[in-house]
Amino acid sequence: MSEVLQIGSRSFSSRLLVGTGKYKDLEETRDAIIASGAEIVTVAIRRTNIGQNADEPNLLEFISPDKWTILPNTAGCFNAEDAIRTCMLARELLDGHNLVKLEVLGEQKTLYPNMTHTISAAKTLIEDGFEVMVYCSDDPIFCKELDDMGCVSVMPLASPIGSGLGVVNPHTISIILENSSKPIIVDAGVGTASDAAIAMELGCEGVLMNTAIAKAKDPILMAEAMKDAVISGRKAFLAGRMQKTEYGNASSPTEGLIE
Amino acid sequence: MPAIKFHLNGELIQKTSGQSLAELASDLELTKKKFAIEMNGEIIPKSLHASTLIEEGAVIEIVHAVGGG
């Protein structure tokens, strides 16, 4: 399969996007990302330490922007203004790189997105030349609106960020897919390989995950599992699954049985 | 240049003489790393770090990339 995942002006062969949070150290982060085969890697934007640990290694020394497409996120932002400011800082930090993952959170407990602020921030960012991949609720109407606005990828949650609950509402994901003109990438909530495969079998163009890999007992092995699951799920979607039936249907001939 | 005080990433900093943003970044050993500077709510592009002097009372934020999902 030499299919390409087209996101805005960029194209990719891997459909697994991974985060860089919650790993034991930067070596493990890098090794897991390599094992995952991901080409798009999310990062967060935070204050530098101011001299306390000047020689502390920097994430981008391990995950080079020359080798991976860095996707800065706006995690931790609870309003449009902070999210826009974070994207602008990220663009400056990454020498004009305009691809961002917009997420505006609504509350700490569920980490569900605030869609009013998400839509407002997306509008401003698109007008300013950003290519916006947007984390959003799994609501077909909001997803369509973000698609129509010109977001380069719409990324509904499978379940709450970091929950590992998997795709809790495959029906809404299917409706979102029906209405979409841009790649739909399930972002957040995947817990294990079968969750990623389910998202891909539904027809999603990709899956974005962090905790499922970083908090596995063996993150490197789970990264490999997720790589395989996304590939398998995509192949199964393209292959087209058999029809389900209510009752048994013998696979072996019913004639010619010995008597 | 006279002594100045400014806020850097939420902390009050005092320097015996004024300095440019490039000099501040060098003091923090950031020069070879990827970072971005905002002063008084405005992003100052890298090309202007050397020529931009820190103003008395300035509020400066310096950010970099960290692990995140």
Tab-separated table of C-alpha atoms in Angstrom:
chain	number	residue	atom	x	y	z
A	1	MET	CA	0.000	0.000	0.000
A	2	SER	CA	1.483	3.311	-0.962
A	3	GLU	CA	-1.425	5.443	0.151
A	4	VAL	CA	-0.674	8.957	1.291
A	5	LEU	CA	-2.217	10.855	4.175
A	6	GLN	CA	-2.623	14.430	2.978
A	7	ILE	CA	-2.835	17.061	5.711
A	8	GLY	CA	-3.013	20.554	4.276
A	9	SER	CA	0.130	21.147	2.246
A	10	ARG	CA	1.973	18.143	3.698
A	11	SER	CA	1.766	14.439	2.915
A	12	PHE	CA	2.645	11.462	5.090
A	13	SER	CA	2.829	7.700	4.806
A	14	SER	CA	2.245	6.924	8.515
A	15	ARG	CA	-1.273	7.295	9.899
A	16	LEU	CA	-0.201	7.127	13.517
A	17	LEU	CA	0.502	10.462	15.201
A	18	VAL	CA	2.115	10.397	18.607
A	19	GLY	CA	2.683	12.663	21.570
A	20	THR	CA	5.863	13.140	23.573
A	21	GLY	CA	4.445	13.555	27.099
A	22	LYS	CA	4.615	11.282	30.151
A	23	TYR	CA	7.669	9.229	29.154
A	24	LYS	CA	10.319	8.240	31.693
A	25	ASP	CA	12.972	10.286	29.922
A	26	LEU	CA	13.852	11.733	26.551
A	27	GLU	CA	15.670	8.577	25.421
A	28	GLU	CA	12.517	6.534	25.954
A	29	THR	CA	10.480	9.223	24.185
A	30	ARG	CA	12.716	9.020	21.134
A	31	ASP	CA	12.871	5.218	21.090
A	32	ALA	CA	9.077	4.901	21.338
A	33	ILE	CA	8.559	7.412	18.552
A	34	ILE	CA	10.985	5.571	16.307
A	35	ALA	CA	9.226	2.265	17.089
A	36	SER	CA	5.827	3.797	16.300
A	37	GLY	CA	6.912	4.839	12.819
A	38	ALA	CA	5.056	8.127	13.349
A	39	GLU	CA	6.041	11.073	11.199
A	40	ILE	CA	3.979	13.687	13.047
A	41	VAL	CA	4.926	14.254	16.660
A	42	THR	CA	3.145	16.574	19.069
A	43	VAL	CA	4.914	18.804	21.580
A	44	ALA	CA	3.734	21.286	24.194
A	45	ILE	CA	4.977	24.858	24.575
A	46	ARG	CA	6.081	25.858	28.072
A	47	ARG	CA	8.305	28.368	29.851
A	48	THR	CA	12.008	27.545	29.721
A	49	ASN	CA	13.702	27.157	33.040
A	50	ILE	CA	15.648	30.321	33.705
A	51	GLY	CA	19.044	29.096	34.663
A	52	GLN	CA	18.048	26.502	37.278
A	53	ASN	CA	19.109	23.641	34.981
A	54	ALA	CA	20.790	25.326	32.068
A	55	ASP	CA	22.296	22.109	30.718
A	56	GLU	CA	19.028	20.164	30.868
A	57	PRO	CA	18.508	18.343	27.563
A	58	ASN	CA	15.946	19.790	25.222
A	59	LEU	CA	13.188	17.693	23.633
A	60	LEU	CA	13.962	18.962	20.133
A	61	GLU	CA	17.552	17.744	20.470
A	62	PHE	CA	16.064	14.223	20.681
A	63	ILE	CA	13.173	14.716	18.284
A	64	SER	CA	14.708	16.766	15.526
A	65	PRO	CA	12.410	18.967	13.435
A	66	ASP	CA	14.588	17.887	10.499
A	67	LYS	CA	13.425	14.283	10.885
A	68	TRP	CA	9.867	14.638	12.177
A	69	THR	CA	7.001	17.019	11.514
A	70	ILE	CA	6.607	18.771	14.842
A	71	LEU	CA	3.021	19.490	15.799
A	72	PRO	CA	2.938	22.033	18.629
A	73	ASN	CA	-0.203	21.806	20.715
A	74	THR	CA	-2.097	24.302	22.828
A	75	ALA	CA	-2.660	21.881	25.688
A	76	GLY	CA	-3.414	23.630	28.946
A	77	CYS	CA	-5.193	26.548	27.258
A	78	PHE	CA	-8.743	27.180	28.445
A	79	ASN	CA	-9.584	30.112	26.182
A	80	ALA	CA	-9.076	31.159	22.562
A	81	GLU	CA	-6.696	33.983	23.419
A	82	ASP	CA	-4.185	31.752	25.213
A	83	ALA	CA	-4.384	29.144	22.469
A	84	ILE	CA	-3.708	31.711	19.737
A	85	ARG	CA	-0.795	33.174	21.720
A	86	THR	CA	0.673	29.679	22.152
A	87	CYS	CA	0.424	28.971	18.412
A	88	MET	CA	2.153	32.242	17.595
A	89	LEU	CA	4.989	31.447	20.007
A	90	ALA	CA	5.263	27.958	18.513
A	91	ARG	CA	5.546	29.369	15.006
A	92	GLU	CA	8.340	31.702	16.110
A	93	LEU	CA	10.045	28.880	18.014
A	94	LEU	CA	9.943	26.574	14.975
A	95	ASP	CA	11.155	29.165	12.476
A	96	GLY	CA	7.840	29.881	10.791
A	97	HIS	CA	6.406	26.340	10.853
A	98	ASN	CA	2.647	26.873	10.506
A	99	LEU	CA	1.125	23.464	11.370
A	100	VAL	CA	-0.469	23.414	14.840
A	101	LYS	CA	-2.741	21.265	16.944
A	102	LEU	CA	-5.398	23.512	18.401
A	103	GLU	CA	-7.010	22.362	21.609
A	104	VAL	CA	-8.972	24.621	23.901
A	105	LEU	CA	-10.077	22.794	26.993
A	106	GLY	CA	-13.375	23.330	28.755
A	107	GLU	CA	-12.606	21.973	32.193
A	108	GLN	CA	-9.941	20.115	34.140
A	109	LYS	CA	-11.967	17.072	35.111
A	110	THR	CA	-13.001	15.670	31.739
A	111	LEU	CA	-10.647	17.732	29.556
A	112	TYR	CA	-13.503	18.012	27.086
A	113	PRO	CA	-12.945	20.841	24.619
A	114	ASN	CA	-14.610	24.225	24.861
A	115	MET	CA	-16.017	24.299	21.340
A	116	THR	CA	-17.034	27.974	21.320
A	117	HIS	CA	-13.456	29.017	22.015
A	118	THR	CA	-12.060	26.301	19.747
A	119	ILE	CA	-14.037	27.604	16.765
A	120	SER	CA	-13.155	31.211	17.523
A	121	ALA	CA	-9.427	30.396	17.812
A	122	ALA	CA	-9.476	28.268	14.650
A	123	LYS	CA	-10.945	31.161	12.667
A	124	THR	CA	-8.253	33.599	13.818
A	125	LEU	CA	-5.424	31.118	13.250
A	126	ILE	CA	-6.570	30.160	9.741
A	127	GLU	CA	-6.840	33.842	8.802
A	128	ASP	CA	-3.278	34.284	10.059
A	129	GLY	CA	-1.957	31.538	7.781
A	130	PHE	CA	-1.811	28.619	10.175
A	131	GLU	CA	-2.678	25.096	9.096
A	132	VAL	CA	-4.899	23.980	11.940
A	133	MET	CA	-5.430	20.414	13.087
A	134	VAL	CA	-8.173	20.719	15.638
A	135	TYR	CA	-8.991	18.604	18.681
A	136	CYS	CA	-12.742	18.685	19.184
A	137	SER	CA	-15.743	16.945	20.636
A	138	ASP	CA	-17.198	14.019	18.680
A	139	ASP	CA	-20.126	16.140	17.566
A	140	PRO	CA	-20.969	15.876	13.852
A	141	ILE	CA	-22.190	19.490	13.636
A	142	PHE	CA	-19.087	21.031	15.221
A	143	CYS	CA	-16.832	18.761	13.172
A	144	LYS	CA	-18.537	19.844	9.950
A	145	GLU	CA	-18.226	23.493	10.923
A	146	LEU	CA	-14.473	23.117	11.561
A	147	ASP	CA	-14.103	21.260	8.264
A	148	ASP	CA	-15.977	24.004	6.376
A	149	MET	CA	-13.892	26.736	8.031
A	150	GLY	CA	-10.729	25.299	6.540
A	151	CYS	CA	-9.107	23.306	9.325
A	152	VAL	CA	-6.678	20.902	7.612
A	153	SER	CA	-7.691	18.007	9.860
A	154	VAL	CA	-10.585	17.565	12.263
A	155	MET	CA	-9.698	15.461	15.303
A	156	PRO	CA	-12.626	14.339	17.420
A	157	LEU	CA	-11.914	12.615	20.707
A	158	ALA	CA	-12.504	8.872	21.003
A	159	SER	CA	-12.988	9.385	24.754
A	160	PRO	CA	-11.445	11.801	27.285
A	161	ILE	CA	-7.739	12.644	26.986
A	162	GLY	CA	-5.594	10.120	28.832
A	163	SER	CA	-8.587	7.938	29.772
A	164	GLY	CA	-7.742	4.879	27.665
A	165	LEU	CA	-11.472	4.145	27.271
A	166	GLY	CA	-11.234	3.652	23.514
A	167	VAL	CA	-13.817	4.706	20.925
A	168	VAL	CA	-16.863	5.112	23.173
A	169	ASN	CA	-19.176	6.343	20.447
A	170	PRO	CA	-18.371	4.733	17.103
A	171	HIS	CA	-21.757	5.785	15.765
A	172	THR	CA	-20.995	9.516	15.977
A	173	ILE	CA	-17.513	8.946	14.523
A	174	SER	CA	-19.199	7.245	11.543
A	175	ILE	CA	-21.535	10.214	11.032
A	176	ILE	CA	-18.600	12.628	11.292
A	177	LEU	CA	-16.783	10.594	8.632
A	178	GLU	CA	-19.782	10.729	6.304
A	179	ASN	CA	-19.813	14.533	6.434
A	180	SER	CA	-16.085	15.169	6.166
A	181	SER	CA	-13.994	16.545	3.340
A	182	LYS	CA	-10.762	16.684	5.393
A	183	PRO	CA	-8.920	13.878	7.163
A	184	ILE	CA	-10.670	12.835	10.360
A	185	ILE	CA	-8.108	11.750	12.931
A	186	VAL	CA	-9.247	10.311	16.233
A	187	ASP	CA	-7.377	12.179	18.927
A	188	ALA	CA	-7.413	11.126	22.559
A	189	GLY	CA	-8.814	8.215	24.501
A	190	VAL	CA	-7.203	5.269	22.740
A	191	GLY	CA	-6.013	2.718	25.309
A	192	THR	CA	-4.727	-0.286	23.424
A	193	ALA	CA	-4.106	-1.604	19.930
A	194	SER	CA	-7.675	-2.781	19.270
A	195	ASP	CA	-8.968	0.763	20.016
A	196	ALA	CA	-6.701	2.174	17.317
A	197	ALA	CA	-7.744	-0.559	14.902
A	198	ILE	CA	-11.442	0.165	15.570
A	199	ALA	CA	-10.945	3.857	14.784
A	200	MET	CA	-9.180	2.978	11.547
A	201	GLU	CA	-11.759	0.341	10.580
A	202	LEU	CA	-14.461	2.986	10.937
A	203	GLY	CA	-12.641	4.908	8.210
A	204	CYS	CA	-10.668	7.469	10.174
A	205	GLU	CA	-7.620	8.711	8.311
A	206	GLY	CA	-5.374	8.420	11.350
A	207	VAL	CA	-5.073	8.157	15.108
A	208	LEU	CA	-3.263	10.474	17.506
A	209	MET	CA	-2.217	9.115	20.880
A	210	ASN	CA	0.195	9.691	23.716
A	211	THR	CA	-0.688	8.056	27.032
A	212	ALA	CA	-1.568	4.663	25.523
A	213	ILE	CA	2.062	4.284	24.486
A	214	ALA	CA	3.845	6.275	27.191
A	215	LYS	CA	2.026	4.606	30.080
A	216	ALA	CA	2.144	1.043	28.762
A	217	LYS	CA	4.374	-1.225	30.853
A	218	ASP	CA	6.657	-1.505	27.830
A	219	PRO	CA	6.196	1.693	25.805
A	220	ILE	CA	8.480	0.618	22.968
A	221	LEU	CA	6.578	-2.640	22.419
A	222	MET	CA	3.235	-0.810	22.631
A	223	ALA	CA	4.487	1.716	20.067
A	224	GLU	CA	5.129	-1.196	17.705
A	225	ALA	CA	1.698	-2.648	18.491
A	226	MET	CA	0.019	0.674	17.711
A	227	LYS	CA	1.920	0.981	14.453
A	228	ASP	CA	0.684	-2.464	13.409
A	229	ALA	CA	-2.872	-1.803	14.637
A	230	VAL	CA	-3.198	1.402	12.626
A	231	ILE	CA	-1.859	-0.295	9.506
A	232	SER	CA	-4.125	-3.330	10.014
A	233	GLY	CA	-7.173	-1.204	10.755
A	234	ARG	CA	-6.593	0.843	7.622
A	235	LYS	CA	-6.161	-2.270	5.472
A	236	ALA	CA	-9.344	-3.789	6.907
A	237	PHE	CA	-11.240	-0.567	6.154
A	238	LEU	CA	-9.975	-0.519	2.571
A	239	ALA	CA	-10.628	-4.231	2.151
A	240	GLY	CA	-14.253	-3.819	3.253
A	241	ARG	CA	-15.446	-6.135	5.965
A	242	MET	CA	-17.896	-9.019	5.439
A	243	GLN	CA	-21.537	-8.610	6.358
A	244	LYS	CA	-22.493	-9.649	9.863
A	245	THR	CA	-25.220	-12.306	10.140
A	246	GLU	CA	-27.410	-13.345	13.015
A	247	TYR	CA	-26.621	-17.053	12.863
A	248	GLY	CA	-23.904	-19.487	11.877
A	249	ASN	CA	-22.843	-19.898	8.275
A	250	ALA	CA	-20.586	-22.903	7.612
A	251	SER	CA	-17.243	-22.222	5.985
A	252	SER	CA	-16.766	-25.843	4.854
A	253	PRO	CA	-18.909	-27.543	2.184
A	254	THR	CA	-22.121	-29.043	3.505
A	255	GLU	CA	-22.080	-31.625	0.741
A	256	GLY	CA	-19.811	-34.630	0.339
A	257	LEU	CA	-19.759	-35.493	3.992
A	258	ILE	CA	-18.703	-39.105	4.722
A	259	GLU	CA	-21.448	-41.366	5.870
B	1	MET	CA	23.571	51.014	30.612
B	2	PRO	CA	21.920	51.543	34.045
B	3	ALA	CA	20.653	48.735	36.290
B	4	ILE	CA	17.228	47.351	35.450
B	5	LYS	CA	14.536	45.099	36.832
B	6	PHE	CA	12.184	43.006	34.733
B	7	HIS	CA	9.972	39.935	34.973
B	8	LEU	CA	11.174	36.758	33.313
B	9	ASN	CA	8.853	33.741	33.212
B	10	GLY	CA	7.060	35.021	36.275
B	11	GLU	CA	10.156	35.864	38.328
B	12	LEU	CA	11.540	39.307	39.119
B	13	ILE	CA	15.067	39.634	37.728
B	14	GLN	CA	17.565	42.374	38.548
B	15	LYS	CA	20.572	43.084	36.377
B	16	THR	CA	23.348	45.536	37.199
B	17	SER	CA	23.192	46.898	33.682
B	18	GLY	CA	20.714	46.780	30.843
B	19	GLN	CA	21.003	44.165	28.146
B	20	SER	CA	19.521	43.002	24.867
B	21	LEU	CA	17.287	39.963	24.451
B	22	ALA	CA	20.155	38.186	22.679
B	23	GLU	CA	22.416	38.801	25.693
B	24	LEU	CA	19.700	37.497	28.022
B	25	ALA	CA	19.301	34.350	25.910
B	26	SER	CA	23.061	33.858	25.961
B	27	ASP	CA	23.139	34.231	29.787
B	28	LEU	CA	20.475	31.508	29.965
B	29	GLU	CA	22.525	29.264	27.645
B	30	LEU	CA	19.664	29.134	25.184
B	31	THR	CA	21.551	30.326	22.143
B	32	LYS	CA	21.863	26.939	20.432
B	33	LYS	CA	18.373	25.790	21.424
B	34	LYS	CA	14.959	26.442	19.931
B	35	PHE	CA	13.099	29.063	21.910
B	36	ALA	CA	10.788	32.022	21.415
B	37	ILE	CA	10.639	35.321	23.297
B	38	GLU	CA	7.641	37.468	24.048
B	39	MET	CA	8.142	40.904	25.631
B	40	ASN	CA	5.186	42.866	27.000
B	41	GLY	CA	2.796	40.598	25.129
B	42	GLU	CA	4.519	40.868	21.758
B	43	ILE	CA	6.598	38.183	20.115
B	44	ILE	CA	10.043	39.496	19.299
B	45	PRO	CA	11.386	37.681	16.213
B	46	LYS	CA	14.841	36.113	16.477
B	47	SER	CA	16.193	38.586	13.933
B	48	LEU	CA	15.508	41.412	16.405
B	49	HIS	CA	16.872	39.839	19.599
B	50	ALA	CA	20.278	41.489	19.270
B	51	SER	CA	18.879	44.936	18.640
B	52	THR	CA	16.046	44.816	21.195
B	53	LEU	CA	16.968	46.173	24.626
B	54	ILE	CA	15.054	44.981	27.669
B	55	GLU	CA	12.921	47.798	29.016
B	56	GLU	CA	12.677	48.613	32.720
B	57	GLY	CA	9.718	46.697	34.146
B	58	ALA	CA	9.343	44.543	31.021
B	59	VAL	CA	7.383	41.304	31.260
B	60	ILE	CA	9.287	38.672	29.330
B	61	GLU	CA	8.277	35.114	28.562
B	62	ILE	CA	10.718	32.641	27.035
B	63	VAL	CA	9.259	29.335	25.900
B	64	HIS	CA	10.503	26.104	24.416
B	65	ALA	CA	9.068	22.752	23.366
B	66	VAL	CA	8.459	20.062	25.986
B	67	GLY	CA	6.800	16.664	25.954
B	68	GLY	CA	3.076	16.825	25.325
B	69	GLY	CA	0.250	15.031	23.585
